[in-house]
Amino acid sequence: MDIKKLADVKDRFADYEKIFNSGDYDKAADILSAILERIEECTDERKAGTMDDTFVKKSDMDGRPIYISLNHVMEYYVYACYFEPETDVLCTELPVGEYYRTYGSLCLKLSKFRRAEDAFKKAICWNPVDLDSYLGLAECYKNLNMLSRYFDVTKQAYRFCCSRATMARYYRNMGFYFVAKYNTEAARVCYTYSNIYYKTDNADNELKYLEQALNDKTPEYSVKQMQEILDKNEVEPGPDSKTIGIIYRVGELMMNDKDYRLARDCFSIVYDITQEAQLKTLLDELDKDLEADNA
């Protein structure tokens, strides 16, 4: 990535943000598209991943270092564990993945679903563990009524769901899929399970819609019954323990390096999903350390 040739990109991105905040989304999309074209012209690095219609894999081995566009340091370790790179993994000098993801989200807002699909795929190639890009891509396929691809991308996104809110989003996505497949039992369980993780109006409204469509109240499932139905339909009944373990380990590494702010980020994510009392105590101690550092 020739950063000298890209010196104007950050300024142009700031211009994009001004136009976007003014509400002129079409003009904002044109500006961001031009920025991304400029980046492509000046970029020949080996991206962290390649992608076909729905599945991402590590980019082909050619001896060059791999470049990844991170949102947070923990993604570096998640990528290393899931994709097992055989060479050095370096970070991009510009947040290219974020730029593509932003463009994809804007195209979704403008109902330009094919452009959004392309943008989210490119974002994923720059960062194959970026959950928001997977969810954005799934949203494209939802709007394009491409249910098989919607399902595949949602299942890939699951691995990187590591908060109660994102787990709730995963189950809402699966609920939508099962409604479309007329599997109303699985859909009801998914929306109910979603509300257990993080209650939303979206899940409530979908459950009400199913009650009206079926002329039948939502059953009061026990947790065991819901987990059995999820298992029968090959839906995971909780977060990926491997991903949660990686994030916890990154927190430990950051603690060892005395980077308490990043350690707190990681431990707070794990606490959010596990609610373990020991982690709450550790977070309280980290808050005190950070307050002392800032005093």
PDB file of C-alpha atoms in Angstrom:
ATOM      1  CA  MET A   1       0.000   0.000   0.000  1.00  0.00           C
ATOM      2  CA  ASP A   2       1.721   3.171  -1.179  1.00  0.00           C
ATOM      3  CA  ILE A   3       0.833   5.452   1.717  1.00  0.00           C
ATOM      4  CA  LYS A   4       2.444   8.446  -0.002  1.00  0.00           C
ATOM      5  CA  LYS A   5       0.010   8.164  -2.874  1.00  0.00           C
ATOM      6  CA  LEU A   6      -2.824   7.759  -0.382  1.00  0.00           C
ATOM      7  CA  ALA A   7      -1.956  10.800   1.708  1.00  0.00           C
ATOM      8  CA  ASP A   8      -5.194  12.530   0.745  1.00  0.00           C
ATOM      9  CA  VAL A   9      -7.502   9.627   1.603  1.00  0.00           C
ATOM     10  CA  LYS A  10      -8.117  10.550   5.247  1.00  0.00           C
ATOM     11  CA  ASP A  11      -8.980  14.115   4.239  1.00  0.00           C
ATOM     12  CA  ARG A  12     -11.352  12.848   1.576  1.00  0.00           C
ATOM     13  CA  PHE A  13     -12.946  10.493   4.099  1.00  0.00           C
ATOM     14  CA  ALA A  14     -13.535  13.478   6.370  1.00  0.00           C
ATOM     15  CA  ASP A  15     -15.261  15.175   3.425  1.00  0.00           C
ATOM     16  CA  TYR A  16     -17.420  12.072   3.008  1.00  0.00           C
ATOM     17  CA  GLU A  17     -18.436  12.230   6.674  1.00  0.00           C
ATOM     18  CA  LYS A  18     -19.486  15.888   6.332  1.00  0.00           C
ATOM     19  CA  ILE A  19     -21.646  15.121   3.298  1.00  0.00           C
ATOM     20  CA  PHE A  20     -23.111  12.032   4.972  1.00  0.00           C
ATOM     21  CA  ASN A  21     -24.007  14.027   8.090  1.00  0.00           C
ATOM     22  CA  SER A  22     -25.727  16.587   5.866  1.00  0.00           C
ATOM     23  CA  GLY A  23     -28.100  13.843   4.683  1.00  0.00           C
ATOM     24  CA  ASP A  24     -26.982  13.762   1.033  1.00  0.00           C
ATOM     25  CA  TYR A  25     -26.410  10.020   0.987  1.00  0.00           C
ATOM     26  CA  ASP A  26     -26.133   9.640  -2.781  1.00  0.00           C
ATOM     27  CA  LYS A  27     -23.334  12.221  -2.953  1.00  0.00           C
ATOM     28  CA  ALA A  28     -21.683  10.659   0.086  1.00  0.00           C
ATOM     29  CA  ALA A  29     -21.755   7.268  -1.653  1.00  0.00           C
ATOM     30  CA  ASP A  30     -20.114   8.744  -4.753  1.00  0.00           C
ATOM     31  CA  ILE A  31     -17.320  10.280  -2.647  1.00  0.00           C
ATOM     32  CA  LEU A  32     -16.698   7.049  -0.752  1.00  0.00           C
ATOM     33  CA  SER A  33     -16.737   5.010  -3.965  1.00  0.00           C
ATOM     34  CA  ALA A  34     -14.056   7.311  -5.405  1.00  0.00           C
ATOM     35  CA  ILE A  35     -11.959   6.925  -2.242  1.00  0.00           C
ATOM     36  CA  LEU A  36     -12.121   3.133  -2.513  1.00  0.00           C
ATOM     37  CA  GLU A  37     -11.169   3.245  -6.190  1.00  0.00           C
ATOM     38  CA  ARG A  38      -8.139   5.319  -5.210  1.00  0.00           C
ATOM     39  CA  ILE A  39      -7.170   2.773  -2.568  1.00  0.00           C
ATOM     40  CA  GLU A  40      -7.468  -0.080  -5.051  1.00  0.00           C
ATOM     41  CA  GLU A  41      -5.197   1.762  -7.501  1.00  0.00           C
ATOM     42  CA  CYS A  42      -2.461   2.067  -4.869  1.00  0.00           C
ATOM     43  CA  THR A  43      -2.812  -1.368  -3.298  1.00  0.00           C
ATOM     44  CA  ASP A  44      -1.254  -4.682  -4.279  1.00  0.00           C
ATOM     45  CA  GLU A  45      -0.850  -6.262  -0.827  1.00  0.00           C
ATOM     46  CA  ARG A  46      -1.900  -9.797  -0.095  1.00  0.00           C
ATOM     47  CA  LYS A  47      -5.216  -9.432   1.741  1.00  0.00           C
ATOM     48  CA  ALA A  48      -6.005 -11.532   4.799  1.00  0.00           C
ATOM     49  CA  GLY A  49      -8.693 -13.523   3.003  1.00  0.00           C
ATOM     50  CA  THR A  50     -10.357 -14.404  -0.256  1.00  0.00           C
ATOM     51  CA  MET A  51     -14.060 -14.966  -0.739  1.00  0.00           C
ATOM     52  CA  ASP A  52     -16.355 -16.747  -3.149  1.00  0.00           C
ATOM     53  CA  ASP A  53     -20.131 -16.344  -3.048  1.00  0.00           C
ATOM     54  CA  THR A  54     -20.452 -16.904   0.687  1.00  0.00           C
ATOM     55  CA  PHE A  55     -17.361 -18.560   2.134  1.00  0.00           C
ATOM     56  CA  VAL A  56     -14.116 -16.891   3.138  1.00  0.00           C
ATOM     57  CA  LYS A  57     -10.715 -18.562   3.372  1.00  0.00           C
ATOM     58  CA  LYS A  58      -7.123 -17.547   3.889  1.00  0.00           C
ATOM     59  CA  SER A  59      -5.659 -15.925   0.790  1.00  0.00           C
ATOM     60  CA  ASP A  60      -3.541 -18.107  -1.465  1.00  0.00           C
ATOM     61  CA  MET A  61      -0.016 -18.781  -0.254  1.00  0.00           C
ATOM     62  CA  ASP A  62       2.526 -16.847  -2.301  1.00  0.00           C
ATOM     63  CA  GLY A  63       5.257 -16.069   0.218  1.00  0.00           C
ATOM     64  CA  ARG A  64       4.269 -12.439   0.775  1.00  0.00           C
ATOM     65  CA  PRO A  65       3.142 -11.101   4.163  1.00  0.00           C
ATOM     66  CA  ILE A  66      -0.577 -10.982   4.877  1.00  0.00           C
ATOM     67  CA  TYR A  67      -2.251  -7.627   5.544  1.00  0.00           C
ATOM     68  CA  ILE A  68      -5.267  -7.283   7.804  1.00  0.00           C
ATOM     69  CA  SER A  69      -7.362  -4.193   8.584  1.00  0.00           C
ATOM     70  CA  LEU A  70      -8.192  -4.428  12.288  1.00  0.00           C
ATOM     71  CA  ASN A  71     -10.958  -2.851  14.343  1.00  0.00           C
ATOM     72  CA  HIS A  72      -9.419  -4.088  17.611  1.00  0.00           C
ATOM     73  CA  VAL A  73      -6.235  -5.910  18.569  1.00  0.00           C
ATOM     74  CA  MET A  74      -8.161  -9.001  19.699  1.00  0.00           C
ATOM     75  CA  GLU A  75      -9.117  -9.657  16.059  1.00  0.00           C
ATOM     76  CA  TYR A  76      -5.438 -10.262  15.275  1.00  0.00           C
ATOM     77  CA  TYR A  77      -5.452 -13.269  17.598  1.00  0.00           C
ATOM     78  CA  VAL A  78      -8.873 -14.513  16.504  1.00  0.00           C
ATOM     79  CA  TYR A  79      -7.657 -14.416  12.892  1.00  0.00           C
ATOM     80  CA  ALA A  80      -4.452 -16.278  13.791  1.00  0.00           C
ATOM     81  CA  CYS A  81      -6.389 -19.042  15.566  1.00  0.00           C
ATOM     82  CA  TYR A  82      -9.030 -19.590  12.899  1.00  0.00           C
ATOM     83  CA  PHE A  83      -6.990 -19.028   9.726  1.00  0.00           C
ATOM     84  CA  GLU A  84      -3.529 -20.198  10.854  1.00  0.00           C
ATOM     85  CA  PRO A  85      -1.443 -17.937   8.580  1.00  0.00           C
ATOM     86  CA  GLU A  86       1.877 -19.401   7.464  1.00  0.00           C
ATOM     87  CA  THR A  87       3.617 -16.033   7.173  1.00  0.00           C
ATOM     88  CA  ASP A  88       3.781 -12.637   8.877  1.00  0.00           C
ATOM     89  CA  VAL A  89       0.490 -10.828   9.445  1.00  0.00           C
ATOM     90  CA  LEU A  90       0.834  -7.053   9.224  1.00  0.00           C
ATOM     91  CA  CYS A  91      -1.687  -4.281   9.842  1.00  0.00           C
ATOM     92  CA  THR A  92      -2.771  -1.877   7.122  1.00  0.00           C
ATOM     93  CA  GLU A  93      -1.848   1.776   7.524  1.00  0.00           C
ATOM     94  CA  LEU A  94      -5.386   2.837   6.641  1.00  0.00           C
ATOM     95  CA  PRO A  95      -8.622   1.302   8.000  1.00  0.00           C
ATOM     96  CA  VAL A  96      -9.491  -0.109   4.575  1.00  0.00           C
ATOM     97  CA  GLY A  97     -11.874  -2.709   5.944  1.00  0.00           C
ATOM     98  CA  GLU A  98     -13.783  -0.018   7.814  1.00  0.00           C
ATOM     99  CA  TYR A  99     -14.027   2.085   4.652  1.00  0.00           C
ATOM    100  CA  TYR A 100     -15.513  -0.820   2.678  1.00  0.00           C
ATOM    101  CA  ARG A 101     -17.860  -1.725   5.519  1.00  0.00           C
ATOM    102  CA  THR A 102     -19.011   1.881   5.754  1.00  0.00           C
ATOM    103  CA  TYR A 103     -19.641   1.968   2.015  1.00  0.00           C
ATOM    104  CA  GLY A 104     -21.547  -1.299   2.222  1.00  0.00           C
ATOM    105  CA  SER A 105     -23.767   0.054   4.997  1.00  0.00           C
ATOM    106  CA  LEU A 106     -24.447   3.202   2.999  1.00  0.00           C
ATOM    107  CA  CYS A 107     -25.371   1.168  -0.079  1.00  0.00           C
ATOM    108  CA  LEU A 108     -27.780  -0.845   2.073  1.00  0.00           C
ATOM    109  CA  LYS A 109     -29.395   2.404   3.192  1.00  0.00           C
ATOM    110  CA  LEU A 110     -29.769   3.388  -0.480  1.00  0.00           C
ATOM    111  CA  SER A 111     -31.139  -0.083  -1.427  1.00  0.00           C
ATOM    112  CA  LYS A 112     -28.158  -0.669  -3.726  1.00  0.00           C
ATOM    113  CA  PHE A 113     -27.836  -4.249  -2.604  1.00  0.00           C
ATOM    114  CA  ARG A 114     -25.411  -5.567  -5.233  1.00  0.00           C
ATOM    115  CA  ARG A 115     -22.988  -2.728  -4.556  1.00  0.00           C
ATOM    116  CA  ALA A 116     -23.359  -3.377  -0.847  1.00  0.00           C
ATOM    117  CA  GLU A 117     -22.667  -7.076  -1.387  1.00  0.00           C
ATOM    118  CA  ASP A 118     -19.436  -6.298  -3.235  1.00  0.00           C
ATOM    119  CA  ALA A 119     -18.342  -3.811  -0.569  1.00  0.00           C
ATOM    120  CA  PHE A 120     -18.964  -6.185   2.348  1.00  0.00           C
ATOM    121  CA  LYS A 121     -17.124  -8.991   0.558  1.00  0.00           C
ATOM    122  CA  LYS A 122     -14.107  -6.739   0.090  1.00  0.00           C
ATOM    123  CA  ALA A 123     -14.321  -5.674   3.734  1.00  0.00           C
ATOM    124  CA  ILE A 124     -14.269  -9.340   4.743  1.00  0.00           C
ATOM    125  CA  CYS A 125     -11.230 -10.004   2.554  1.00  0.00           C
ATOM    126  CA  TRP A 126      -9.389  -7.243   4.402  1.00  0.00           C
ATOM    127  CA  ASN A 127     -10.612  -8.581   7.757  1.00  0.00           C
ATOM    128  CA  PRO A 128     -12.034 -12.127   7.698  1.00  0.00           C
ATOM    129  CA  VAL A 129     -13.083 -11.937  11.366  1.00  0.00           C
ATOM    130  CA  ASP A 130     -15.049  -8.661  11.177  1.00  0.00           C
ATOM    131  CA  LEU A 131     -18.489  -9.601  12.475  1.00  0.00           C
ATOM    132  CA  ASP A 132     -20.232  -6.420  11.282  1.00  0.00           C
ATOM    133  CA  SER A 133     -19.187  -7.091   7.688  1.00  0.00           C
ATOM    134  CA  TYR A 134     -20.629 -10.617   7.799  1.00  0.00           C
ATOM    135  CA  LEU A 135     -23.870  -9.301   9.246  1.00  0.00           C
ATOM    136  CA  GLY A 136     -23.980  -6.605   6.582  1.00  0.00           C
ATOM    137  CA  LEU A 137     -23.460  -9.177   3.847  1.00  0.00           C
ATOM    138  CA  ALA A 138     -26.219 -11.339   5.314  1.00  0.00           C
ATOM    139  CA  GLU A 139     -28.512  -8.301   5.220  1.00  0.00           C
ATOM    140  CA  CYS A 140     -27.759  -7.910   1.503  1.00  0.00           C
ATOM    141  CA  TYR A 141     -28.792 -11.488   0.818  1.00  0.00           C
ATOM    142  CA  LYS A 142     -31.912 -11.032   2.951  1.00  0.00           C
ATOM    143  CA  ASN A 143     -32.974  -8.101   0.771  1.00  0.00           C
ATOM    144  CA  LEU A 144     -32.066  -9.968  -2.410  1.00  0.00           C
ATOM    145  CA  ASN A 145     -34.162 -12.943  -1.210  1.00  0.00           C
ATOM    146  CA  MET A 146     -31.128 -15.238  -1.512  1.00  0.00           C
ATOM    147  CA  LEU A 147     -31.942 -17.385   1.502  1.00  0.00           C
ATOM    148  CA  SER A 148     -29.265 -20.035   1.044  1.00  0.00           C
ATOM    149  CA  ARG A 149     -26.500 -17.421   0.984  1.00  0.00           C
ATOM    150  CA  TYR A 150     -28.173 -15.553   3.857  1.00  0.00           C
ATOM    151  CA  PHE A 151     -28.043 -18.745   5.918  1.00  0.00           C
ATOM    152  CA  ASP A 152     -24.413 -19.554   5.018  1.00  0.00           C
ATOM    153  CA  VAL A 153     -23.133 -16.081   5.875  1.00  0.00           C
ATOM    154  CA  THR A 154     -25.121 -15.961   9.124  1.00  0.00           C
ATOM    155  CA  LYS A 155     -23.590 -19.298  10.163  1.00  0.00           C
ATOM    156  CA  GLN A 156     -20.118 -17.908   9.460  1.00  0.00           C
ATOM    157  CA  ALA A 157     -20.930 -14.788  11.460  1.00  0.00           C
ATOM    158  CA  TYR A 158     -21.831 -16.960  14.459  1.00  0.00           C
ATOM    159  CA  ARG A 159     -18.181 -17.785  15.173  1.00  0.00           C
ATOM    160  CA  PHE A 160     -17.443 -14.124  15.866  1.00  0.00           C
ATOM    161  CA  CYS A 161     -20.511 -13.280  17.982  1.00  0.00           C
ATOM    162  CA  CYS A 162     -19.067 -12.576  21.411  1.00  0.00           C
ATOM    163  CA  SER A 163     -21.586 -10.332  23.180  1.00  0.00           C
ATOM    164  CA  ARG A 164     -25.160 -10.757  24.318  1.00  0.00           C
ATOM    165  CA  ALA A 165     -26.339  -8.248  21.707  1.00  0.00           C
ATOM    166  CA  THR A 166     -24.581 -10.001  18.821  1.00  0.00           C
ATOM    167  CA  MET A 167     -25.773 -13.420  19.948  1.00  0.00           C
ATOM    168  CA  ALA A 168     -29.305 -12.001  20.010  1.00  0.00           C
ATOM    169  CA  ARG A 169     -28.764 -10.730  16.463  1.00  0.00           C
ATOM    170  CA  TYR A 170     -27.606 -14.192  15.371  1.00  0.00           C
ATOM    171  CA  TYR A 171     -30.794 -15.815  16.692  1.00  0.00           C
ATOM    172  CA  ARG A 172     -32.974 -13.135  15.079  1.00  0.00           C
ATOM    173  CA  ASN A 173     -31.265 -13.847  11.766  1.00  0.00           C
ATOM    174  CA  MET A 174     -31.915 -17.548  12.183  1.00  0.00           C
ATOM    175  CA  GLY A 175     -35.494 -16.814  13.170  1.00  0.00           C
ATOM    176  CA  PHE A 176     -36.027 -14.921   9.920  1.00  0.00           C
ATOM    177  CA  TYR A 177     -34.552 -17.827   7.969  1.00  0.00           C
ATOM    178  CA  PHE A 178     -36.862 -20.368   9.616  1.00  0.00           C
ATOM    179  CA  VAL A 179     -39.928 -18.184   9.041  1.00  0.00           C
ATOM    180  CA  ALA A 180     -39.019 -18.081   5.345  1.00  0.00           C
ATOM    181  CA  LYS A 181     -38.663 -21.878   5.412  1.00  0.00           C
ATOM    182  CA  TYR A 182     -42.053 -22.274   7.179  1.00  0.00           C
ATOM    183  CA  ASN A 183     -40.377 -23.868  10.195  1.00  0.00           C
ATOM    184  CA  THR A 184     -42.390 -21.872  12.697  1.00  0.00           C
ATOM    185  CA  GLU A 185     -41.367 -23.917  15.749  1.00  0.00           C
ATOM    186  CA  ALA A 186     -37.672 -23.215  15.176  1.00  0.00           C
ATOM    187  CA  ALA A 187     -38.434 -19.570  14.347  1.00  0.00           C
ATOM    188  CA  ARG A 188     -40.339 -19.046  17.595  1.00  0.00           C
ATOM    189  CA  VAL A 189     -37.541 -20.592  19.616  1.00  0.00           C
ATOM    190  CA  CYS A 190     -34.919 -18.468  17.875  1.00  0.00           C
ATOM    191  CA  TYR A 191     -36.791 -15.230  18.550  1.00  0.00           C
ATOM    192  CA  THR A 192     -37.487 -16.250  22.148  1.00  0.00           C
ATOM    193  CA  TYR A 193     -33.876 -17.256  22.671  1.00  0.00           C
ATOM    194  CA  SER A 194     -32.782 -13.960  21.129  1.00  0.00           C
ATOM    195  CA  ASN A 195     -34.756 -12.079  23.780  1.00  0.00           C
ATOM    196  CA  ILE A 196     -33.056 -14.075  26.526  1.00  0.00           C
ATOM    197  CA  TYR A 197     -29.715 -12.719  25.364  1.00  0.00           C
ATOM    198  CA  TYR A 198     -30.883  -9.182  24.588  1.00  0.00           C
ATOM    199  CA  LYS A 199     -34.520  -8.150  24.452  1.00  0.00           C
ATOM    200  CA  THR A 200     -35.528  -6.189  21.332  1.00  0.00           C
ATOM    201  CA  ASP A 201     -38.712  -4.859  19.770  1.00  0.00           C
ATOM    202  CA  ASN A 202     -37.733  -6.685  16.586  1.00  0.00           C
ATOM    203  CA  ALA A 203     -37.912 -10.119  18.208  1.00  0.00           C
ATOM    204  CA  ASP A 204     -41.127  -9.204  20.069  1.00  0.00           C
ATOM    205  CA  ASN A 205     -42.777  -8.031  16.855  1.00  0.00           C
ATOM    206  CA  GLU A 206     -41.785 -11.198  15.010  1.00  0.00           C
ATOM    207  CA  LEU A 207     -43.241 -13.342  17.777  1.00  0.00           C
ATOM    208  CA  LYS A 208     -46.477 -11.319  17.621  1.00  0.00           C
ATOM    209  CA  TYR A 209     -46.545 -11.737  13.839  1.00  0.00           C
ATOM    210  CA  LEU A 210     -46.230 -15.517  14.237  1.00  0.00           C
ATOM    211  CA  GLU A 211     -49.013 -15.562  16.833  1.00  0.00           C
ATOM    212  CA  GLN A 212     -51.325 -13.722  14.435  1.00  0.00           C
ATOM    213  CA  ALA A 213     -50.331 -15.823  11.421  1.00  0.00           C
ATOM    214  CA  LEU A 214     -50.730 -19.111  13.277  1.00  0.00           C
ATOM    215  CA  ASN A 215     -53.630 -17.959  15.482  1.00  0.00           C
ATOM    216  CA  ASP A 216     -51.740 -19.517  18.352  1.00  0.00           C
ATOM    217  CA  LYS A 217     -49.942 -18.029  21.372  1.00  0.00           C
ATOM    218  CA  THR A 218     -46.178 -18.469  21.665  1.00  0.00           C
ATOM    219  CA  PRO A 219     -45.521 -21.608  23.744  1.00  0.00           C
ATOM    220  CA  GLU A 220     -43.778 -21.115  27.087  1.00  0.00           C
ATOM    221  CA  TYR A 221     -40.703 -23.198  26.352  1.00  0.00           C
ATOM    222  CA  SER A 222     -38.286 -24.218  29.045  1.00  0.00           C
ATOM    223  CA  VAL A 223     -34.602 -23.530  28.351  1.00  0.00           C
ATOM    224  CA  LYS A 224     -34.046 -27.281  27.940  1.00  0.00           C
ATOM    225  CA  GLN A 225     -36.882 -27.535  25.390  1.00  0.00           C
ATOM    226  CA  MET A 226     -35.505 -24.588  23.430  1.00  0.00           C
ATOM    227  CA  GLN A 227     -32.012 -26.026  23.383  1.00  0.00           C
ATOM    228  CA  GLU A 228     -33.361 -29.361  22.139  1.00  0.00           C
ATOM    229  CA  ILE A 229     -35.243 -27.628  19.304  1.00  0.00           C
ATOM    230  CA  LEU A 230     -32.183 -25.556  18.421  1.00  0.00           C
ATOM    231  CA  ASP A 231     -30.036 -28.680  18.397  1.00  0.00           C
ATOM    232  CA  LYS A 232     -32.555 -30.491  16.176  1.00  0.00           C
ATOM    233  CA  ASN A 233     -32.327 -27.631  13.688  1.00  0.00           C
ATOM    234  CA  GLU A 234     -28.518 -27.376  13.883  1.00  0.00           C
ATOM    235  CA  VAL A 235     -28.527 -23.983  15.588  1.00  0.00           C
ATOM    236  CA  GLU A 236     -25.871 -23.416  18.239  1.00  0.00           C
ATOM    237  CA  PRO A 237     -27.384 -22.967  21.734  1.00  0.00           C
ATOM    238  CA  GLY A 238     -24.734 -20.509  22.893  1.00  0.00           C
ATOM    239  CA  PRO A 239     -21.592 -18.608  21.852  1.00  0.00           C
ATOM    240  CA  ASP A 240     -18.551 -20.305  20.348  1.00  0.00           C
ATOM    241  CA  SER A 241     -16.417 -21.288  23.336  1.00  0.00           C
ATOM    242  CA  LYS A 242     -13.247 -21.171  21.230  1.00  0.00           C
ATOM    243  CA  THR A 243     -13.788 -17.516  20.321  1.00  0.00           C
ATOM    244  CA  ILE A 244     -14.602 -16.567  23.920  1.00  0.00           C
ATOM    245  CA  GLY A 245     -11.484 -18.421  25.073  1.00  0.00           C
ATOM    246  CA  ILE A 246      -9.319 -16.543  22.575  1.00  0.00           C
ATOM    247  CA  ILE A 247     -10.633 -13.171  23.725  1.00  0.00           C
ATOM    248  CA  TYR A 248     -10.031 -14.086  27.367  1.00  0.00           C
ATOM    249  CA  ARG A 249      -6.470 -15.120  26.516  1.00  0.00           C
ATOM    250  CA  VAL A 250      -5.865 -11.823  24.721  1.00  0.00           C
ATOM    251  CA  GLY A 251      -7.034 -10.055  27.876  1.00  0.00           C
ATOM    252  CA  GLU A 252      -4.427 -11.989  29.850  1.00  0.00           C
ATOM    253  CA  LEU A 253      -1.716 -11.058  27.349  1.00  0.00           C
ATOM    254  CA  MET A 254      -2.682  -7.390  27.545  1.00  0.00           C
ATOM    255  CA  MET A 255      -2.581  -7.598  31.355  1.00  0.00           C
ATOM    256  CA  ASN A 256       0.944  -9.041  31.178  1.00  0.00           C
ATOM    257  CA  ASP A 257       1.928  -6.137  28.931  1.00  0.00           C
ATOM    258  CA  LYS A 258       0.313  -3.732  31.413  1.00  0.00           C
ATOM    259  CA  ASP A 259      -2.013  -2.445  28.704  1.00  0.00           C
ATOM    260  CA  TYR A 260      -4.946  -2.266  31.088  1.00  0.00           C
ATOM    261  CA  ARG A 261      -7.278  -0.443  28.719  1.00  0.00           C
ATOM    262  CA  LEU A 262      -7.111  -3.201  26.082  1.00  0.00           C
ATOM    263  CA  ALA A 263      -7.228  -5.866  28.785  1.00  0.00           C
ATOM    264  CA  ARG A 264     -10.426  -4.313  30.096  1.00  0.00           C
ATOM    265  CA  ASP A 265     -11.929  -4.302  26.598  1.00  0.00           C
ATOM    266  CA  CYS A 266     -11.339  -8.037  26.288  1.00  0.00           C
ATOM    267  CA  PHE A 267     -12.463  -9.019  29.782  1.00  0.00           C
ATOM    268  CA  SER A 268     -15.594  -6.867  29.518  1.00  0.00           C
ATOM    269  CA  ILE A 269     -16.584  -8.744  26.350  1.00  0.00           C
ATOM    270  CA  VAL A 270     -16.134 -12.100  28.088  1.00  0.00           C
ATOM    271  CA  TYR A 271     -17.999 -10.888  31.174  1.00  0.00           C
ATOM    272  CA  ASP A 272     -20.890  -9.619  29.046  1.00  0.00           C
ATOM    273  CA  ILE A 273     -21.464 -13.076  27.617  1.00  0.00           C
ATOM    274  CA  THR A 274     -20.580 -15.217  30.693  1.00  0.00           C
ATOM    275  CA  GLN A 275     -21.587 -12.980  33.642  1.00  0.00           C
ATOM    276  CA  GLU A 276     -18.861 -14.657  35.736  1.00  0.00           C
ATOM    277  CA  ALA A 277     -18.431 -13.042  39.154  1.00  0.00           C
ATOM    278  CA  GLN A 278     -14.624 -13.352  39.079  1.00  0.00           C
ATOM    279  CA  LEU A 279     -14.493 -11.304  35.895  1.00  0.00           C
ATOM    280  CA  LYS A 280     -16.670  -8.605  37.451  1.00  0.00           C
ATOM    281  CA  THR A 281     -14.178  -8.338  40.316  1.00  0.00           C
ATOM    282  CA  LEU A 282     -11.281  -8.145  37.857  1.00  0.00           C
ATOM    283  CA  LEU A 283     -13.047  -5.431  35.829  1.00  0.00           C
ATOM    284  CA  ASP A 284     -13.645  -3.374  38.982  1.00  0.00           C
ATOM    285  CA  GLU A 285      -9.922  -3.627  39.801  1.00  0.00           C
ATOM    286  CA  LEU A 286      -8.982  -2.590  36.271  1.00  0.00           C
ATOM    287  CA  ASP A 287     -11.313   0.407  36.486  1.00  0.00           C
ATOM    288  CA  LYS A 288      -9.509   1.521  39.643  1.00  0.00           C
ATOM    289  CA  ASP A 289      -6.108   1.097  37.946  1.00  0.00           C
ATOM    290  CA  LEU A 290      -7.236   3.085  34.925  1.00  0.00           C
ATOM    291  CA  GLU A 291      -8.683   5.854  37.109  1.00  0.00           C
ATOM    292  CA  ALA A 292      -5.387   6.035  39.016  1.00  0.00           C
ATOM    293  CA  ASP A 293      -3.449   6.274  35.732  1.00  0.00           C
ATOM    294  CA  ASN A 294      -5.680   9.111  34.539  1.00  0.00           C
ATOM    295  CA  ALA A 295      -5.588  11.020  37.822  1.00  0.00           C
TER     296      ALA A 295
END
